[in-house]
């Protein structure tokens, strides 16, 4: 917000083809804005043969005042109009000496927005490059996980348990809440049509099947992506900005072993566990609705037993295992890909969450098809 | 000498219960280059952050041209802040903006200069610190020493009366560091800017300082004050002697 402008300090007078600027008062960052516009206007209107800059009554000038002088001098120079100064104070001259004509070389690098074709090309290239990076990262991750299996003592278990605690134990309340609400909502939504056919008992089938086979693993994974995928990306991203990743690398400690393996291992451990809790609370939500419709818990449980096959539970848990791997993997990858600066960390975090959710849904689609043909 | 531009009275600074600076007083005169020195951990940065109003003193006052920076609020606080420019130890440039945008930011917010004027002015500031041509670089794309100079250019954006520099020459090569010292001297002379500089580089101290104060970690007070050459040649205090003679003892 510009501060309130004082009375004008620049007075322009035009006589015999000579434009005279008289500065009366201080020429500082408060007054120069108005003076600048005034000077430009006067030059434009009068088309002088010569210009005089009279600073006899200038009481004070800061960088902005000097900038105005430099601006006038260089502009008139390029128009081949003589420019004279009068009464420049000693320290004004001293500062002016820092900026002889042509002192300001042109910026070395121009930042122009790319053309349409260039940006299409760049986007295509970056999508392909990203696919390649994901593939390479997956390969590296698999190798590192295999190595971790072969040499369990090389794994940093301390870090791993810390991640289990932060991403798993601390996620328990939110996972329980979401699971419970999903079960509750599903049951309520189903209650309306089921009632028309007097088939309320089958709400149990619906809740049981959809929570255990589909929604439990899916919701857990999405919560994990939002809570922990983002945290992984932000943590590794900040380390990358601070050159901590470089420090690890030059110490001969590959970032994959130090940062990625503990996070991925922890996610592999905790996602199925969290999913069990989501399922449990989802079923509880269904139970509540059924109870409010007048069914006993025993009836609900019996119906669940009929509806669910033994294979449903492990197939859901296996899915969640894969989801956990994807979420942790993409979180770490985006973190490692972080560019420069604080904004880059934010971008990585976003990309981790979005990428995680997209991968979860894609994988879920693949699972549905596979399970269908396997008859699970 | 005329009225002090900064007056510190019985300042005590602490983190939680741990007192770092215990009841110190000093004044800084307009136009002088004032250097705060002392060993690492003696509270230089703590004092620095109190002077620029980031931390509030536990006791005592800090007056900038008569206004208490720690207790000022609203418009008054803004007016005090416009008198000072700060270059932080790490540079603290905004990473997602080019150098030109970093310097223009404050101008855009606080002046009504035309766009062209702000760009010219920002480029002149960069030129002053020897970064002409680097307008469109991001902080991440230039070296640490260049970032420090860019930070000084940003601190000068609104032509403050007082420039605060925290360890400006730390991490710079001797030539760049000497250039920076010359720049500080030149600005103090041409613009009449008052400099408050934290540093422990001896060559810098002798090149720029009109007056210094020396803090001590153990007693938490000022153990010496005056012209650097006087302290070097005449001080009896072993801590001061050790500080000024460490170069020769190496
Ligand atoms: N944020 C903080 N919280 C607690 N103690 C601090 C903090 N910052 C500095 N200190 C302590 O205050 C003392 C002075 O630190 P500092 O002002 O940074 O010293 P200098 O800049 O002279 O090296 C040190 O003992 C340091 O441990
Ligand atoms: Mg410090």
JSON list of C-alpha atoms in Angstrom, two decimals, chain B residues 97-209:
[
{"chain": "B", "resi": 97, "resn": "UNK", "atom": "CA", "xyz": [11.35, -15.45, -6.56]},
{"chain": "B", "resi": 98, "resn": "UNK", "atom": "CA", "xyz": [14.08, -14.14, -8.81]},
{"chain": "B", "resi": 99, "resn": "UNK", "atom": "CA", "xyz": [16.59, -11.73, -7.31]},
{"chain": "B", "resi": 100, "resn": "UNK", "atom": "CA", "xyz": [14.77, -8.85, -8.99]},
{"chain": "B", "resi": 101, "resn": "UNK", "atom": "CA", "xyz": [11.45, -9.93, -7.48]},
{"chain": "B", "resi": 102, "resn": "UNK", "atom": "CA", "xyz": [13.07, -10.40, -4.07]},
{"chain": "B", "resi": 103, "resn": "UNK", "atom": "CA", "xyz": [14.16, -6.76, -4.09]},
{"chain": "B", "resi": 104, "resn": "UNK", "atom": "CA", "xyz": [11.00, -5.39, -5.68]},
{"chain": "B", "resi": 105, "resn": "UNK", "atom": "CA", "xyz": [8.71, -7.04, -3.14]},
{"chain": "B", "resi": 106, "resn": "UNK", "atom": "CA", "xyz": [9.01, -4.36, -0.45]},
{"chain": "B", "resi": 107, "resn": "UNK", "atom": "CA", "xyz": [8.85, -1.57, -3.03]},
{"chain": "B", "resi": 108, "resn": "UNK", "atom": "CA", "xyz": [5.63, -2.99, -4.46]},
{"chain": "B", "resi": 109, "resn": "UNK", "atom": "CA", "xyz": [4.10, -3.09, -1.00]},
{"chain": "B", "resi": 110, "resn": "UNK", "atom": "CA", "xyz": [5.27, 0.22, 0.40]},
{"chain": "B", "resi": 111, "resn": "UNK", "atom": "CA", "xyz": [5.77, 2.72, -2.43]},
{"chain": "B", "resi": 112, "resn": "UNK", "atom": "CA", "xyz": [3.79, 4.07, -5.35]},
{"chain": "B", "resi": 113, "resn": "UNK", "atom": "CA", "xyz": [6.74, 4.00, -7.72]},
{"chain": "B", "resi": 114, "resn": "UNK", "atom": "CA", "xyz": [5.86, 3.16, -11.32]},
{"chain": "B", "resi": 115, "resn": "UNK", "atom": "CA", "xyz": [6.66, -0.37, -12.43]},
{"chain": "B", "resi": 116, "resn": "UNK", "atom": "CA", "xyz": [9.56, 0.81, -14.55]},
{"chain": "B", "resi": 117, "resn": "UNK", "atom": "CA", "xyz": [11.00, 2.74, -11.60]},
{"chain": "B", "resi": 118, "resn": "UNK", "atom": "CA", "xyz": [10.88, -0.26, -9.29]},
{"chain": "B", "resi": 119, "resn": "UNK", "atom": "CA", "xyz": [12.65, -2.42, -11.83]},
{"chain": "B", "resi": 120, "resn": "UNK", "atom": "CA", "xyz": [15.34, 0.19, -12.45]},
{"chain": "B", "resi": 121, "resn": "UNK", "atom": "CA", "xyz": [15.80, 0.78, -8.75]},
{"chain": "B", "resi": 122, "resn": "UNK", "atom": "CA", "xyz": [16.04, -2.94, -8.01]},
{"chain": "B", "resi": 123, "resn": "UNK", "atom": "CA", "xyz": [18.59, -3.35, -10.79]},
{"chain": "B", "resi": 124, "resn": "UNK", "atom": "CA", "xyz": [20.61, -0.46, -9.37]},
{"chain": "B", "resi": 125, "resn": "UNK", "atom": "CA", "xyz": [20.64, -2.12, -5.95]},
{"chain": "B", "resi": 126, "resn": "UNK", "atom": "CA", "xyz": [21.89, -5.33, -7.52]},
{"chain": "B", "resi": 127, "resn": "UNK", "atom": "CA", "xyz": [24.52, -3.37, -9.40]},
{"chain": "B", "resi": 128, "resn": "UNK", "atom": "CA", "xyz": [25.63, -1.74, -6.15]},
{"chain": "B", "resi": 129, "resn": "UNK", "atom": "CA", "xyz": [26.36, -5.10, -4.58]},
{"chain": "B", "resi": 130, "resn": "UNK", "atom": "CA", "xyz": [28.08, -6.34, -7.71]},
{"chain": "B", "resi": 131, "resn": "UNK", "atom": "CA", "xyz": [25.28, -8.53, -9.04]},
{"chain": "B", "resi": 132, "resn": "UNK", "atom": "CA", "xyz": [24.46, -6.62, -12.24]},
{"chain": "B", "resi": 133, "resn": "UNK", "atom": "CA", "xyz": [23.11, -9.07, -14.78]},
{"chain": "B", "resi": 134, "resn": "UNK", "atom": "CA", "xyz": [21.77, -11.57, -12.25]},
{"chain": "B", "resi": 135, "resn": "UNK", "atom": "CA", "xyz": [18.27, -10.05, -12.11]},
{"chain": "B", "resi": 136, "resn": "UNK", "atom": "CA", "xyz": [16.50, -13.13, -13.37]},
{"chain": "B", "resi": 137, "resn": "UNK", "atom": "CA", "xyz": [18.33, -15.76, -11.38]},
{"chain": "B", "resi": 138, "resn": "UNK", "atom": "CA", "xyz": [16.68, -17.66, -8.56]},
{"chain": "B", "resi": 139, "resn": "UNK", "atom": "CA", "xyz": [18.51, -17.71, -5.20]},
{"chain": "B", "resi": 140, "resn": "UNK", "atom": "CA", "xyz": [19.12, -21.44, -5.62]},
{"chain": "B", "resi": 141, "resn": "UNK", "atom": "CA", "xyz": [21.00, -20.77, -8.83]},
{"chain": "B", "resi": 142, "resn": "UNK", "atom": "CA", "xyz": [23.72, -18.52, -7.40]},
{"chain": "B", "resi": 143, "resn": "UNK", "atom": "CA", "xyz": [26.55, -19.11, -4.94]},
{"chain": "B", "resi": 144, "resn": "UNK", "atom": "CA", "xyz": [26.38, -18.52, -1.20]},
{"chain": "B", "resi": 145, "resn": "UNK", "atom": "CA", "xyz": [28.45, -15.35, -1.36]},
{"chain": "B", "resi": 146, "resn": "UNK", "atom": "CA", "xyz": [26.22, -13.98, -4.08]},
{"chain": "B", "resi": 147, "resn": "UNK", "atom": "CA", "xyz": [23.16, -14.81, -2.02]},
{"chain": "B", "resi": 148, "resn": "UNK", "atom": "CA", "xyz": [24.59, -12.79, 0.86]},
{"chain": "B", "resi": 149, "resn": "UNK", "atom": "CA", "xyz": [25.14, -9.80, -1.37]},
{"chain": "B", "resi": 150, "resn": "UNK", "atom": "CA", "xyz": [21.65, -10.17, -2.84]},
{"chain": "B", "resi": 151, "resn": "UNK", "atom": "CA", "xyz": [20.31, -10.22, 0.72]},
{"chain": "B", "resi": 152, "resn": "UNK", "atom": "CA", "xyz": [22.06, -6.92, 1.38]},
{"chain": "B", "resi": 153, "resn": "UNK", "atom": "CA", "xyz": [20.57, -5.50, -1.80]},
{"chain": "B", "resi": 154, "resn": "UNK", "atom": "CA", "xyz": [17.14, -6.60, -0.59]},
{"chain": "B", "resi": 155, "resn": "UNK", "atom": "CA", "xyz": [17.75, -5.03, 2.81]},
{"chain": "B", "resi": 156, "resn": "UNK", "atom": "CA", "xyz": [18.52, -1.74, 1.00]},
{"chain": "B", "resi": 157, "resn": "UNK", "atom": "CA", "xyz": [15.37, -1.88, -1.12]},
{"chain": "B", "resi": 158, "resn": "UNK", "atom": "CA", "xyz": [13.61, 0.98, 0.64]},
{"chain": "B", "resi": 159, "resn": "UNK", "atom": "CA", "xyz": [16.77, 2.94, 1.49]},
{"chain": "B", "resi": 160, "resn": "UNK", "atom": "CA", "xyz": [16.58, 2.37, 5.23]},
{"chain": "B", "resi": 161, "resn": "UNK", "atom": "CA", "xyz": [18.49, 4.62, 7.59]},
{"chain": "B", "resi": 162, "resn": "UNK", "atom": "CA", "xyz": [19.94, 1.67, 9.43]},
{"chain": "B", "resi": 163, "resn": "UNK", "atom": "CA", "xyz": [21.22, -1.53, 7.88]},
{"chain": "B", "resi": 164, "resn": "UNK", "atom": "CA", "xyz": [21.63, -4.58, 10.10]},
{"chain": "B", "resi": 165, "resn": "UNK", "atom": "CA", "xyz": [23.96, -7.27, 8.82]},
{"chain": "B", "resi": 166, "resn": "UNK", "atom": "CA", "xyz": [24.46, -10.58, 10.64]},
{"chain": "B", "resi": 167, "resn": "UNK", "atom": "CA", "xyz": [27.87, -12.03, 9.77]},
{"chain": "B", "resi": 168, "resn": "UNK", "atom": "CA", "xyz": [27.95, -10.60, 6.24]},
{"chain": "B", "resi": 169, "resn": "UNK", "atom": "CA", "xyz": [31.42, -11.81, 5.40]},
{"chain": "B", "resi": 170, "resn": "UNK", "atom": "CA", "xyz": [31.25, -15.24, 7.01]},
{"chain": "B", "resi": 171, "resn": "UNK", "atom": "CA", "xyz": [31.73, -17.83, 4.31]},
{"chain": "B", "resi": 172, "resn": "UNK", "atom": "CA", "xyz": [32.93, -15.38, 1.70]},
{"chain": "B", "resi": 173, "resn": "UNK", "atom": "CA", "xyz": [36.31, -15.50, 0.02]},
{"chain": "B", "resi": 174, "resn": "UNK", "atom": "CA", "xyz": [38.73, -12.77, 1.14]},
{"chain": "B", "resi": 175, "resn": "UNK", "atom": "CA", "xyz": [38.40, -10.78, -2.09]},
{"chain": "B", "resi": 176, "resn": "UNK", "atom": "CA", "xyz": [34.60, -10.76, -2.04]},
{"chain": "B", "resi": 177, "resn": "UNK", "atom": "CA", "xyz": [34.69, -10.03, 1.65]},
{"chain": "B", "resi": 178, "resn": "UNK", "atom": "CA", "xyz": [36.97, -7.05, 1.09]},
{"chain": "B", "resi": 179, "resn": "UNK", "atom": "CA", "xyz": [34.66, -5.82, -1.68]},
{"chain": "B", "resi": 180, "resn": "UNK", "atom": "CA", "xyz": [31.77, -6.07, 0.70]},
{"chain": "B", "resi": 181, "resn": "UNK", "atom": "CA", "xyz": [33.65, -4.09, 3.33]},
{"chain": "B", "resi": 182, "resn": "UNK", "atom": "CA", "xyz": [34.39, -1.41, 0.75]},
{"chain": "B", "resi": 183, "resn": "UNK", "atom": "CA", "xyz": [30.73, -1.37, -0.21]},
{"chain": "B", "resi": 184, "resn": "UNK", "atom": "CA", "xyz": [29.68, -0.89, 3.42]},
{"chain": "B", "resi": 185, "resn": "UNK", "atom": "CA", "xyz": [32.11, 1.98, 3.82]},
{"chain": "B", "resi": 186, "resn": "UNK", "atom": "CA", "xyz": [30.96, 3.54, 0.57]},
{"chain": "B", "resi": 187, "resn": "UNK", "atom": "CA", "xyz": [27.28, 3.33, 1.46]},
{"chain": "B", "resi": 188, "resn": "UNK", "atom": "CA", "xyz": [27.92, 4.72, 4.90]},
{"chain": "B", "resi": 189, "resn": "UNK", "atom": "CA", "xyz": [29.68, 7.65, 3.28]},
{"chain": "B", "resi": 190, "resn": "UNK", "atom": "CA", "xyz": [27.39, 8.32, 0.31]},
{"chain": "B", "resi": 191, "resn": "UNK", "atom": "CA", "xyz": [24.00, 7.67, 1.86]},
{"chain": "B", "resi": 192, "resn": "UNK", "atom": "CA", "xyz": [24.78, 8.37, 5.48]},
{"chain": "B", "resi": 193, "resn": "UNK", "atom": "CA", "xyz": [23.41, 4.92, 6.31]},
{"chain": "B", "resi": 194, "resn": "UNK", "atom": "CA", "xyz": [24.10, 3.65, 9.81]},
{"chain": "B", "resi": 195, "resn": "UNK", "atom": "CA", "xyz": [25.42, 0.10, 9.84]},
{"chain": "B", "resi": 196, "resn": "UNK", "atom": "CA", "xyz": [25.07, -2.38, 12.67]},
{"chain": "B", "resi": 197, "resn": "UNK", "atom": "CA", "xyz": [27.22, -5.35, 11.80]},
{"chain": "B", "resi": 198, "resn": "UNK", "atom": "CA", "xyz": [27.79, -8.60, 13.64]},
{"chain": "B", "resi": 199, "resn": "UNK", "atom": "CA", "xyz": [31.07, -10.14, 12.66]},
{"chain": "B", "resi": 200, "resn": "UNK", "atom": "CA", "xyz": [34.21, -11.70, 14.03]},
{"chain": "B", "resi": 201, "resn": "UNK", "atom": "CA", "xyz": [36.39, -11.36, 10.96]},
{"chain": "B", "resi": 202, "resn": "UNK", "atom": "CA", "xyz": [39.30, -9.22, 12.09]},
{"chain": "B", "resi": 203, "resn": "UNK", "atom": "CA", "xyz": [40.13, -7.75, 8.67]},
{"chain": "B", "resi": 204, "resn": "UNK", "atom": "CA", "xyz": [36.51, -6.68, 8.29]},
{"chain": "B", "resi": 205, "resn": "UNK", "atom": "CA", "xyz": [36.42, -5.14, 11.72]},
{"chain": "B", "resi": 206, "resn": "UNK", "atom": "CA", "xyz": [39.46, -3.00, 11.00]},
{"chain": "B", "resi": 207, "resn": "UNK", "atom": "CA", "xyz": [38.24, -2.12, 7.52]},
{"chain": "B", "resi": 208, "resn": "UNK", "atom": "CA", "xyz": [34.77, -0.96, 8.45]},
{"chain": "B", "resi": 209, "resn": "UNK", "atom": "CA", "xyz": [34.20, -0.37, 12.15]}
]
